[in-house]
PDB file of C-alpha atoms in Angstrom:
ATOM      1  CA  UNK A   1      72.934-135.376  -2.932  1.00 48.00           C
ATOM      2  CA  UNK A   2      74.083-137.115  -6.293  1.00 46.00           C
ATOM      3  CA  UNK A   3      77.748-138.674  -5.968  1.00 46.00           C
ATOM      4  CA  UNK A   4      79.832-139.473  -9.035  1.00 44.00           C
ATOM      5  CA  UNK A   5      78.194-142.390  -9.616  1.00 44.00           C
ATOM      6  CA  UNK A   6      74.980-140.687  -9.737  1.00 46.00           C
ATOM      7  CA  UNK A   7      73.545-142.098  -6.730  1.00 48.00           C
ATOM      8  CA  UNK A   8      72.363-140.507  -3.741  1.00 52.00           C
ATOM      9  CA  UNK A   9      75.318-140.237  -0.861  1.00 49.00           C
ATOM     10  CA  UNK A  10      74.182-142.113   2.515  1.00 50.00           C
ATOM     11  CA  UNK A  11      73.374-139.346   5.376  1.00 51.00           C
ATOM     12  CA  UNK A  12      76.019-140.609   7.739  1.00 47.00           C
ATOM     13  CA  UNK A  13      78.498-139.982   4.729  1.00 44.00           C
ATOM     14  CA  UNK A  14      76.860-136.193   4.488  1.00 47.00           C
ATOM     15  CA  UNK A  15      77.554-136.017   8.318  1.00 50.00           C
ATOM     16  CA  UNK A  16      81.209-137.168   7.818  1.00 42.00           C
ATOM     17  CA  UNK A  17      81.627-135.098   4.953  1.00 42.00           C
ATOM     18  CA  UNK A  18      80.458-131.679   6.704  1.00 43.00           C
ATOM     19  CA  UNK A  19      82.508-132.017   9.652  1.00 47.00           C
ATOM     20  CA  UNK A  20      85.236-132.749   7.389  1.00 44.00           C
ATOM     21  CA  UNK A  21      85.015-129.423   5.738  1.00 42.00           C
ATOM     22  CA  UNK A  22      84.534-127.752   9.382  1.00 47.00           C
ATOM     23  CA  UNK A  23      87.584-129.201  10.263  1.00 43.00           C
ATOM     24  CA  UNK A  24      89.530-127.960   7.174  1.00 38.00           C
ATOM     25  CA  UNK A  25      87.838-124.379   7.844  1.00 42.00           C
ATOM     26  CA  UNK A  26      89.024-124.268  11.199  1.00 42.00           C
ATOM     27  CA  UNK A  27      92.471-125.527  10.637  1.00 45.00           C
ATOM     28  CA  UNK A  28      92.954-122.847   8.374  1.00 48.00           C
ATOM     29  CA  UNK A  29      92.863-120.416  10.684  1.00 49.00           C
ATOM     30  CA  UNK A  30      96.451-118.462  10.987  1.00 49.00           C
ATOM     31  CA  UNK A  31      98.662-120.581  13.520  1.00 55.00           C
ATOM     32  CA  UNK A  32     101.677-119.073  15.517  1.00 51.00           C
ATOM     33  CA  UNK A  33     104.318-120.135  12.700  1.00 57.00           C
ATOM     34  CA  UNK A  34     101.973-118.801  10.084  1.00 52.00           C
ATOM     35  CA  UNK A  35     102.166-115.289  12.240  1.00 45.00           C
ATOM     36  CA  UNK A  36     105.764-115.562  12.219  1.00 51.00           C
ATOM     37  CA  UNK A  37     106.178-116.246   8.574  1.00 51.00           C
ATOM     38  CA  UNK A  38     103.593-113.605   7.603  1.00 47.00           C
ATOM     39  CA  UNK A  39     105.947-110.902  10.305  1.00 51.00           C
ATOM     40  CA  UNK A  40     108.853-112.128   8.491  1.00 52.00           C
ATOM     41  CA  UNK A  41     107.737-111.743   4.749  1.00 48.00           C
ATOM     42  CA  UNK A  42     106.648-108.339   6.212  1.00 50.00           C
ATOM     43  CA  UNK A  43     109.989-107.697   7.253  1.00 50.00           C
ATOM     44  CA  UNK A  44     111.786-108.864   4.708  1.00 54.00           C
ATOM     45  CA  UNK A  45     113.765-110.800   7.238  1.00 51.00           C
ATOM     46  CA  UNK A  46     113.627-114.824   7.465  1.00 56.00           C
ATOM     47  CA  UNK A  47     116.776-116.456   8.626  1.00 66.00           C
ATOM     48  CA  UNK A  48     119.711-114.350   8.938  1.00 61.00           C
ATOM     49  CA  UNK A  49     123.188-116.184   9.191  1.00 70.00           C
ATOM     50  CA  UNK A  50     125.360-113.962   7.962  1.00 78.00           C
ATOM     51  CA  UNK A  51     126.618-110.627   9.753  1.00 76.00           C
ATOM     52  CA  UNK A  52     125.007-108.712   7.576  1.00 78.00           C
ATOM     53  CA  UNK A  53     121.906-110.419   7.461  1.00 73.00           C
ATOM     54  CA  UNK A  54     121.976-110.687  11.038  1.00 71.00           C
ATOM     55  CA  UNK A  55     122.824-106.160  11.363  1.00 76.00           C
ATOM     56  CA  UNK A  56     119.992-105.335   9.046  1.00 77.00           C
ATOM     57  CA  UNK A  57     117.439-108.246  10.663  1.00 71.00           C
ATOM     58  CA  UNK A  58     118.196-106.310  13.791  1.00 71.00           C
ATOM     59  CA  UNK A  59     118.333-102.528  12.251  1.00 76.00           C
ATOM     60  CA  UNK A  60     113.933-103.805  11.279  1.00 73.00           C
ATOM     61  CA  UNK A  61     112.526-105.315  14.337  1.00 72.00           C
ATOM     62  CA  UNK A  62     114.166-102.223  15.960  1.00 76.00           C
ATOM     63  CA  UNK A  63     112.174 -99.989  13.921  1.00 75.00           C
ATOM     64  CA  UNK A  64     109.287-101.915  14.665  1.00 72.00           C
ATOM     65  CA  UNK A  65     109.693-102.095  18.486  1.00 72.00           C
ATOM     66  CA  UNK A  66     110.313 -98.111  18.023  1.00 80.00           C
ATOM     67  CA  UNK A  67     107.273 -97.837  16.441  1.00 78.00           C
ATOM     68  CA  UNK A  68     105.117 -99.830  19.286  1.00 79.00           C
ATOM     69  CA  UNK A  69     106.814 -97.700  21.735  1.00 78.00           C
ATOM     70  CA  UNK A  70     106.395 -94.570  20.107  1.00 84.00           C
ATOM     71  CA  UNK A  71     102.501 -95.211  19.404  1.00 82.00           C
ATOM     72  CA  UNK A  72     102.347 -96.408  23.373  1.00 84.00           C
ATOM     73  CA  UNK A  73     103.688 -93.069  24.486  1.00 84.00           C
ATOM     74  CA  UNK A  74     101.096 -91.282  22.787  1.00 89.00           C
ATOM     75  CA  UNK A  75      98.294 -93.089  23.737  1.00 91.00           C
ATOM     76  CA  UNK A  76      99.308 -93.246  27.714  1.00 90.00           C
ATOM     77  CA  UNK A  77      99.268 -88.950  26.857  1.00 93.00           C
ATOM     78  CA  UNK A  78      96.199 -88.875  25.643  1.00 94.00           C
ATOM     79  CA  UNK A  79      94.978 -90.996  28.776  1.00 94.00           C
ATOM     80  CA  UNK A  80      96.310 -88.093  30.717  1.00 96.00           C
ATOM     81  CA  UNK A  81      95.240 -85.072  28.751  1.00 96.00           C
ATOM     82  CA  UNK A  82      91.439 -87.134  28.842  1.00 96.00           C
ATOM     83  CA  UNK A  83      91.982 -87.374  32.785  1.00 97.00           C
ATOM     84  CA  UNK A  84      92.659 -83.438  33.383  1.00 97.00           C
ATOM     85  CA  UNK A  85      89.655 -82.714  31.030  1.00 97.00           C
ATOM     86  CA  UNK A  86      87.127 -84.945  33.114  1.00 97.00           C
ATOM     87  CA  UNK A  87      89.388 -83.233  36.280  1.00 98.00           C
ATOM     88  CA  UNK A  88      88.683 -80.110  35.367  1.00 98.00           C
ATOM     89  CA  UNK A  89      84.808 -80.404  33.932  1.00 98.00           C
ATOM     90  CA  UNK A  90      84.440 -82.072  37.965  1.00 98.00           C
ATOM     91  CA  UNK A  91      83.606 -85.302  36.073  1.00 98.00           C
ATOM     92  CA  UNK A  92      85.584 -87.536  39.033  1.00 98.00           C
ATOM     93  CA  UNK A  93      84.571 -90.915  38.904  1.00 98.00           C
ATOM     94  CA  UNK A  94      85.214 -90.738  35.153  1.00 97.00           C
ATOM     95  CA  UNK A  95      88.732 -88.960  35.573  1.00 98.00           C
ATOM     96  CA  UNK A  96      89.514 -91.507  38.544  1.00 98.00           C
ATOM     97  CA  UNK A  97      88.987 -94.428  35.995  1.00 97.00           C
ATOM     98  CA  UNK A  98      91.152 -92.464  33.127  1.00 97.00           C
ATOM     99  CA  UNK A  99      94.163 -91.648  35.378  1.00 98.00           C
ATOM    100  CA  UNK A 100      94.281 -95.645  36.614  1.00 97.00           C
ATOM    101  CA  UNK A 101      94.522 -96.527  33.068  1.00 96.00           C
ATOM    102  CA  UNK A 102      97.276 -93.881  32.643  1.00 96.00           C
ATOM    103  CA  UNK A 103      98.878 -95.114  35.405  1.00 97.00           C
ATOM    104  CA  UNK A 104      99.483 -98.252  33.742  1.00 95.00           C
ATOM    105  CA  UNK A 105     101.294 -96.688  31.495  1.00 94.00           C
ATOM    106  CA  UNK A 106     103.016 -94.203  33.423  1.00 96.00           C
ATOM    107  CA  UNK A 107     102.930 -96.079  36.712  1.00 97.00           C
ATOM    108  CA  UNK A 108     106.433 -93.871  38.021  1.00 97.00           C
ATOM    109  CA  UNK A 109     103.952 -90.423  37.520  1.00 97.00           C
ATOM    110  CA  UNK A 110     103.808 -88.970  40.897  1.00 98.00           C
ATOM    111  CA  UNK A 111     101.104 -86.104  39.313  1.00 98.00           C
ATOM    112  CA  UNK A 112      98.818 -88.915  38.110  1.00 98.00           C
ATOM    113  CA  UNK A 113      98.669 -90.338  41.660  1.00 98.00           C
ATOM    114  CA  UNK A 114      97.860 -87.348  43.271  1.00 98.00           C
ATOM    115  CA  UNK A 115      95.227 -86.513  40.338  1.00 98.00           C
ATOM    116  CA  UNK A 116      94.081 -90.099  41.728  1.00 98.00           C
ATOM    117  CA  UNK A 117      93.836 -88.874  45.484  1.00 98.00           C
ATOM    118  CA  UNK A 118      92.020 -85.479  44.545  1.00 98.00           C
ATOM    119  CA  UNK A 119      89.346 -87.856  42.455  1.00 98.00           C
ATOM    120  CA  UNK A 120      89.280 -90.328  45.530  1.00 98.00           C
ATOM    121  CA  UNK A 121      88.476 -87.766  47.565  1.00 98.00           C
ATOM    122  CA  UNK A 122      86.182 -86.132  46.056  1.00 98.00           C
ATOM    123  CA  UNK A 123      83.968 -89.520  45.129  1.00 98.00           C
ATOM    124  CA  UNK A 124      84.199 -89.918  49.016  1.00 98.00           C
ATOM    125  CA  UNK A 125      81.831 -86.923  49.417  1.00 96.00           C
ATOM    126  CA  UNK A 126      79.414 -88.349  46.665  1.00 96.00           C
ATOM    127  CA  UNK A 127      79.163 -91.669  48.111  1.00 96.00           C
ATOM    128  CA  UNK A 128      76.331 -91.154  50.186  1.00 93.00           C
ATOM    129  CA  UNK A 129      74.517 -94.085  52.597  1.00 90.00           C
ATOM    130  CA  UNK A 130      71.906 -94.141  50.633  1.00 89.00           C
ATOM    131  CA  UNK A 131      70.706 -97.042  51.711  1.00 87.00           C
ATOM    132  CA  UNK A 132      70.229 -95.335  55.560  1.00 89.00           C
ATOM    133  CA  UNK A 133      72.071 -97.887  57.376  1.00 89.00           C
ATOM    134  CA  UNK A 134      74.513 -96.063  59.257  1.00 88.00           C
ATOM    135  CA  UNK A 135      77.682 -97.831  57.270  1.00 91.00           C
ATOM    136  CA  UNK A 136      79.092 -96.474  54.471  1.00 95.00           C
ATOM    137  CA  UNK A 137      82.277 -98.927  52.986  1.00 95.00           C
ATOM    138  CA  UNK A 138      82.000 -96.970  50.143  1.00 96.00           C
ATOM    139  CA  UNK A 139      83.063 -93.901  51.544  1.00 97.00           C
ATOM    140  CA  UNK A 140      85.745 -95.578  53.338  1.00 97.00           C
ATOM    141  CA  UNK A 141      87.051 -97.494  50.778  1.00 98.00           C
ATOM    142  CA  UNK A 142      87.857 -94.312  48.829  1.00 98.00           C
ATOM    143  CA  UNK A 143      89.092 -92.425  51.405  1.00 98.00           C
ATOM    144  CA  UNK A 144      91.392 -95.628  51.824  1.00 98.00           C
ATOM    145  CA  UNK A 145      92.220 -94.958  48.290  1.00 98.00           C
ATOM    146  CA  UNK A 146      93.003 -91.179  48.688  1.00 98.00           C
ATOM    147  CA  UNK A 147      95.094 -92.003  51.067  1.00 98.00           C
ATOM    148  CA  UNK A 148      97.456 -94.861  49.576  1.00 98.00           C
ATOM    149  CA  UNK A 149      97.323 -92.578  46.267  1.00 98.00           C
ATOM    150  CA  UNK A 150      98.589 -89.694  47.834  1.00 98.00           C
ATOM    151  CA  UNK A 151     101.373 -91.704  50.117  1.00 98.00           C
ATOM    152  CA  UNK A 152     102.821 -93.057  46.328  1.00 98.00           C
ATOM    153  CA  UNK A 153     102.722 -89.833  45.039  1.00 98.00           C
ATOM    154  CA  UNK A 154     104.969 -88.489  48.245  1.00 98.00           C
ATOM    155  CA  UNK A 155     107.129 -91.544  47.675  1.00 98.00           C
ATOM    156  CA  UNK A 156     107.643 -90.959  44.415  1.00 98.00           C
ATOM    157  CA  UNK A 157     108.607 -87.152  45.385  1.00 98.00           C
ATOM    158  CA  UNK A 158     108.887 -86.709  48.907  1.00 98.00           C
ATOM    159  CA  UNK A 159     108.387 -82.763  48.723  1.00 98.00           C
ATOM    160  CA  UNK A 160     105.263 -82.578  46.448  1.00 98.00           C
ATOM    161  CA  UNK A 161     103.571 -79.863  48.062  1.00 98.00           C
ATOM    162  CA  UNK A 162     100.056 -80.404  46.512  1.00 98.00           C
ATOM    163  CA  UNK A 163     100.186 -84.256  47.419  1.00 98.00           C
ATOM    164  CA  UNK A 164     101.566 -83.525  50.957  1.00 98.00           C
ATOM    165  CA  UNK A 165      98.521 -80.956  51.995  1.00 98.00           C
ATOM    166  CA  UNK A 166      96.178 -83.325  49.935  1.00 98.00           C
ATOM    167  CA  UNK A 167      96.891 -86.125  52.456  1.00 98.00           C
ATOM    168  CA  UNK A 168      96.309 -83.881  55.242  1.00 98.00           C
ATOM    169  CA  UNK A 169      92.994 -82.683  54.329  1.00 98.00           C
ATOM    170  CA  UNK A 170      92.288 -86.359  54.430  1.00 98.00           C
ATOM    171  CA  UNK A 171      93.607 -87.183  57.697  1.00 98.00           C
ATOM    172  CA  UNK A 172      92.259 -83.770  59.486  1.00 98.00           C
ATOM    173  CA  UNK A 173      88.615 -83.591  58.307  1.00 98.00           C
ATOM    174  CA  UNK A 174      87.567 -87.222  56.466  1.00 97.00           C
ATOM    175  CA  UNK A 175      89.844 -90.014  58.809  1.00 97.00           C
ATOM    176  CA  UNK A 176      89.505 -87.998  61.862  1.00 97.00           C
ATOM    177  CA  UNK A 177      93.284 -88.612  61.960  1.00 98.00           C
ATOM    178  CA  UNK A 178      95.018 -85.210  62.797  1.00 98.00           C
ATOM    179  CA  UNK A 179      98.315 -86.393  63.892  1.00 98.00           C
ATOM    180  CA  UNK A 180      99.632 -87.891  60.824  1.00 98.00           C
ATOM    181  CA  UNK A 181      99.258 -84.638  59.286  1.00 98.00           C
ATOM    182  CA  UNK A 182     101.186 -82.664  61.311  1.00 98.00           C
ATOM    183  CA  UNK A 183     104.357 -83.923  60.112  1.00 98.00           C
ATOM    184  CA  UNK A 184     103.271 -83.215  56.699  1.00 98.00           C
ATOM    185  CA  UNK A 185     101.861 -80.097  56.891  1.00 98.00           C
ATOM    186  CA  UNK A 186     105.364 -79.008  58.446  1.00 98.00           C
ATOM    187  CA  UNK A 187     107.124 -79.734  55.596  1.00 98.00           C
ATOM    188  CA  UNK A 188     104.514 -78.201  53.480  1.00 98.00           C
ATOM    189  CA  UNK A 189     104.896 -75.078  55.372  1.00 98.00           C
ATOM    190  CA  UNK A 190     108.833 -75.569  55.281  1.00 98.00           C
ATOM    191  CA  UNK A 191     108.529 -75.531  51.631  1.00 98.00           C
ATOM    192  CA  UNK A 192     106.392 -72.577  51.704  1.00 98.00           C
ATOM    193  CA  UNK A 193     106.267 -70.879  54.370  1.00 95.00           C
ATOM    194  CA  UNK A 194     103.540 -68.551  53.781  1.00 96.00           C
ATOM    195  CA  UNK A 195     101.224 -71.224  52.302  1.00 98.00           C
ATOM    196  CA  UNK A 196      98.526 -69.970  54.920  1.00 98.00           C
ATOM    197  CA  UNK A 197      96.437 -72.677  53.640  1.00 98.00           C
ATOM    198  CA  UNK A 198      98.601 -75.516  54.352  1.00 98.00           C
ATOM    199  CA  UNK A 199      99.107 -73.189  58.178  1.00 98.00           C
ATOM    200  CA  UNK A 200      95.208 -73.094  58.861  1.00 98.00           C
ATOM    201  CA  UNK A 201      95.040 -76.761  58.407  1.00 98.00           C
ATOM    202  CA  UNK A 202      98.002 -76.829  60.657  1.00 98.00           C
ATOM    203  CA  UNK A 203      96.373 -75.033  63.396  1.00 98.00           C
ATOM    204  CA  UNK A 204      93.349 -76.849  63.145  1.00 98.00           C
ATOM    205  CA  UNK A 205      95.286 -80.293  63.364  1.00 98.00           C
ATOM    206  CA  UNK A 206      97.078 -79.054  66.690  1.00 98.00           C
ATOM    207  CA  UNK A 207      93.403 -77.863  67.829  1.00 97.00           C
ATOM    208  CA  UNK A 208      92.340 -81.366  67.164  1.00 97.00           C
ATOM    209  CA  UNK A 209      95.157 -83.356  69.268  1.00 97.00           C
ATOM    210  CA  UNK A 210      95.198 -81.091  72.074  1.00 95.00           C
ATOM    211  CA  UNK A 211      97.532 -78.328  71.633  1.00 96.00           C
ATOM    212  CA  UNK A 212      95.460 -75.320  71.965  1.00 96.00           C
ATOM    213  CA  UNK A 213      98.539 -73.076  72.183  1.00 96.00           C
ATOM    214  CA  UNK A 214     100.332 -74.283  69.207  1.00 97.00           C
ATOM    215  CA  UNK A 215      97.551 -73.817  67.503  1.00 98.00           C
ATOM    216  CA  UNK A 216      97.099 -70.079  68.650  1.00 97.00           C
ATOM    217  CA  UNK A 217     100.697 -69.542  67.676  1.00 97.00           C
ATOM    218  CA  UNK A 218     100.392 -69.858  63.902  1.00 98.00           C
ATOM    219  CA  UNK A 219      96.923 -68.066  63.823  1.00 98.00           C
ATOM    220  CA  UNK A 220      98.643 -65.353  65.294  1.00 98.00           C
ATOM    221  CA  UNK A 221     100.993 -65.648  62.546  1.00 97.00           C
ATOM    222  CA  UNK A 222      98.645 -66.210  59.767  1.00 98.00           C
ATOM    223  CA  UNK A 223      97.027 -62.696  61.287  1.00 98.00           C
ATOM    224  CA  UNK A 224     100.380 -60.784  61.344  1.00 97.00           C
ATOM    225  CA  UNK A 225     101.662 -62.227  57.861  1.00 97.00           C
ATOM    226  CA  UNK A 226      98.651 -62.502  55.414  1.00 97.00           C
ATOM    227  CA  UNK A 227      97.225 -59.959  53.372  1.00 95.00           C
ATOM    228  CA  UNK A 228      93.852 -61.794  52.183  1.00 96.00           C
ATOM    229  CA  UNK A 229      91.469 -60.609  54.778  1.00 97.00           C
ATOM    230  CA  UNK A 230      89.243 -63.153  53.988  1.00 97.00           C
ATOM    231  CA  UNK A 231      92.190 -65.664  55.020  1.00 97.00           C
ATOM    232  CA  UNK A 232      92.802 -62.729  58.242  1.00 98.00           C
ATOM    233  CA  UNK A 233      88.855 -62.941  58.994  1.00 98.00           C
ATOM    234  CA  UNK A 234      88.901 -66.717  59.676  1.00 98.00           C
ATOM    235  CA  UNK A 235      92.151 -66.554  61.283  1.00 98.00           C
ATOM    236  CA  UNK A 236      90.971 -64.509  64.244  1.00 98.00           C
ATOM    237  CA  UNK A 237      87.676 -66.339  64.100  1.00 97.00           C
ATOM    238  CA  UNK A 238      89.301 -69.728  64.827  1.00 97.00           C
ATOM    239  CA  UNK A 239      91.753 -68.090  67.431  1.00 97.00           C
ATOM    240  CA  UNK A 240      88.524 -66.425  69.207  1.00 96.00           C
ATOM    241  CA  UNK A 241      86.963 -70.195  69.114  1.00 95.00           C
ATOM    242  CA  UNK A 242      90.337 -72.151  70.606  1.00 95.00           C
ATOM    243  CA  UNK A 243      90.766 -69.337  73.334  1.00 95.00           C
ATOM    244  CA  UNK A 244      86.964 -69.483  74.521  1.00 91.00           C
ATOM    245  CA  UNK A 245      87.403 -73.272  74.482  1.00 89.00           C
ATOM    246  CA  UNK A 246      90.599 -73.281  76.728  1.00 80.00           C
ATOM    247  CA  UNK A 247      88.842 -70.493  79.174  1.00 77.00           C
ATOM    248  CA  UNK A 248      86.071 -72.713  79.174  1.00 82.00           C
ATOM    249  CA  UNK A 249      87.972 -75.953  80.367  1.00 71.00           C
ATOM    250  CA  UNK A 250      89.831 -74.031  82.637  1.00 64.00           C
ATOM    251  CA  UNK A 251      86.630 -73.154  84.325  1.00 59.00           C
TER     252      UNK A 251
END
């Protein structure tokens, strides 16, 4: 390189000069008082003193937070609308991962923890031991999840039906765990009381712990009260099945 004087700079001098440029280059990147300037040029708003400086610096960044807020909401909506569309194509691992971003936004939404449990739940019967090795954390570890999802969800509204009887499926026939249902399914069948689903689930969780007659008493009442004979059919089945059982043991 020629210099002024028209001879050739030294290459340590080249060296110097290039990282002096860098340097430059990088120090003109936009600093934090730089971003404030540039937000208050935007604003119109630099130092306010005055009272009426100060009202109409206040009346802008308002509009501005407003704005943030406003744009939040909507996209923590369209997380949810997204989650119920995965739901409902049976796309759970994708709607699982949806709804925990929603709940970031929404993290008071009892529905969006319960959409959590039913995904949970359901990933629990796709995670298979593939590997053949008898243990299966993955299984466990979203049943684990399905569980804590659906004990927020009750927290957040103690008499959520759908949350209530979504627990007990867990704890009757994935956690082999029948008598913390019971108290739920009670109130689910308080709430309803001819929510015959919630009652064969019932029966079957007083079948599980022992009490054979209890659980005879509301299939007789599921027979007497429904009118789905499908729902009638299995009913009398399961009574059939408890009362052989207890004639058996009695033997």
């Amino acid at each position: 390189m020629i210099g002024y004087s028209g001879r050739k700079m030294p290459a340590i001098f080249m060296s110097v000069l290039v990282m002096a440029v860098s340097f430059v280059m990088i120090s003109c990147g936009p600093s934090p008082s730089q971003i404030r300037r540039l937000q208050q040029l935007e604003e119109g708003v630099s130092n306010p003193t005055t009272i009426e400086e100060l009202e109409e610096a206040i009346a802008k960044y308002q509009t501005r937070v407003e704005d943030i807020v406003s744009a939040e909401t909507r996209i923590g909506s369209w997380y949810k609308i997204l989650g119920t569309r995965y739901f409902d194509n049976k796309m759970y691992g994708k709607a699982l991962e949806t709804f925990q971003t929603a709940i970031e936004y929404y993290p008071a939404n009892q529905n969006l923890f319960c959409y959590v449990g039913m995904c949970a739940g359901y990933m629990a019967k796709a995670a298979l031991d593939y590997s053949a090795s008898g243990n299966n954390p993955l299984r466990e570890n979203y049943l684990n999840l399905a569980e804590s999802a659906y004990l927020r969800a009750i927290e957040l509204e103690p008499r959520y039906v759908r949350a209530l009887y979504g627990l007990s499926i867990i704890y009757v026939f994935e956690k082999d765990e029948p008598e913390k249902a019971i108290p739920h399914l009670e109130l689910v069948t308080e709430i309803e009381k001819r929510n015959f689903s919630a009652l064969m689930v019932l029966a079957r969780a007083f079948y599980s712990t022992g009490e054979s007659d209890r659980a005879v008493e509301i299939y007789d009442k599921i027979i007497n009260e429904a009118k789905d004979e499908e729902v009638v059919g299995a009913a009398k089945a399961n009574k059939s099945q408890v009362l052989q059982e207890a004639y058996n043991g009695a033997i």
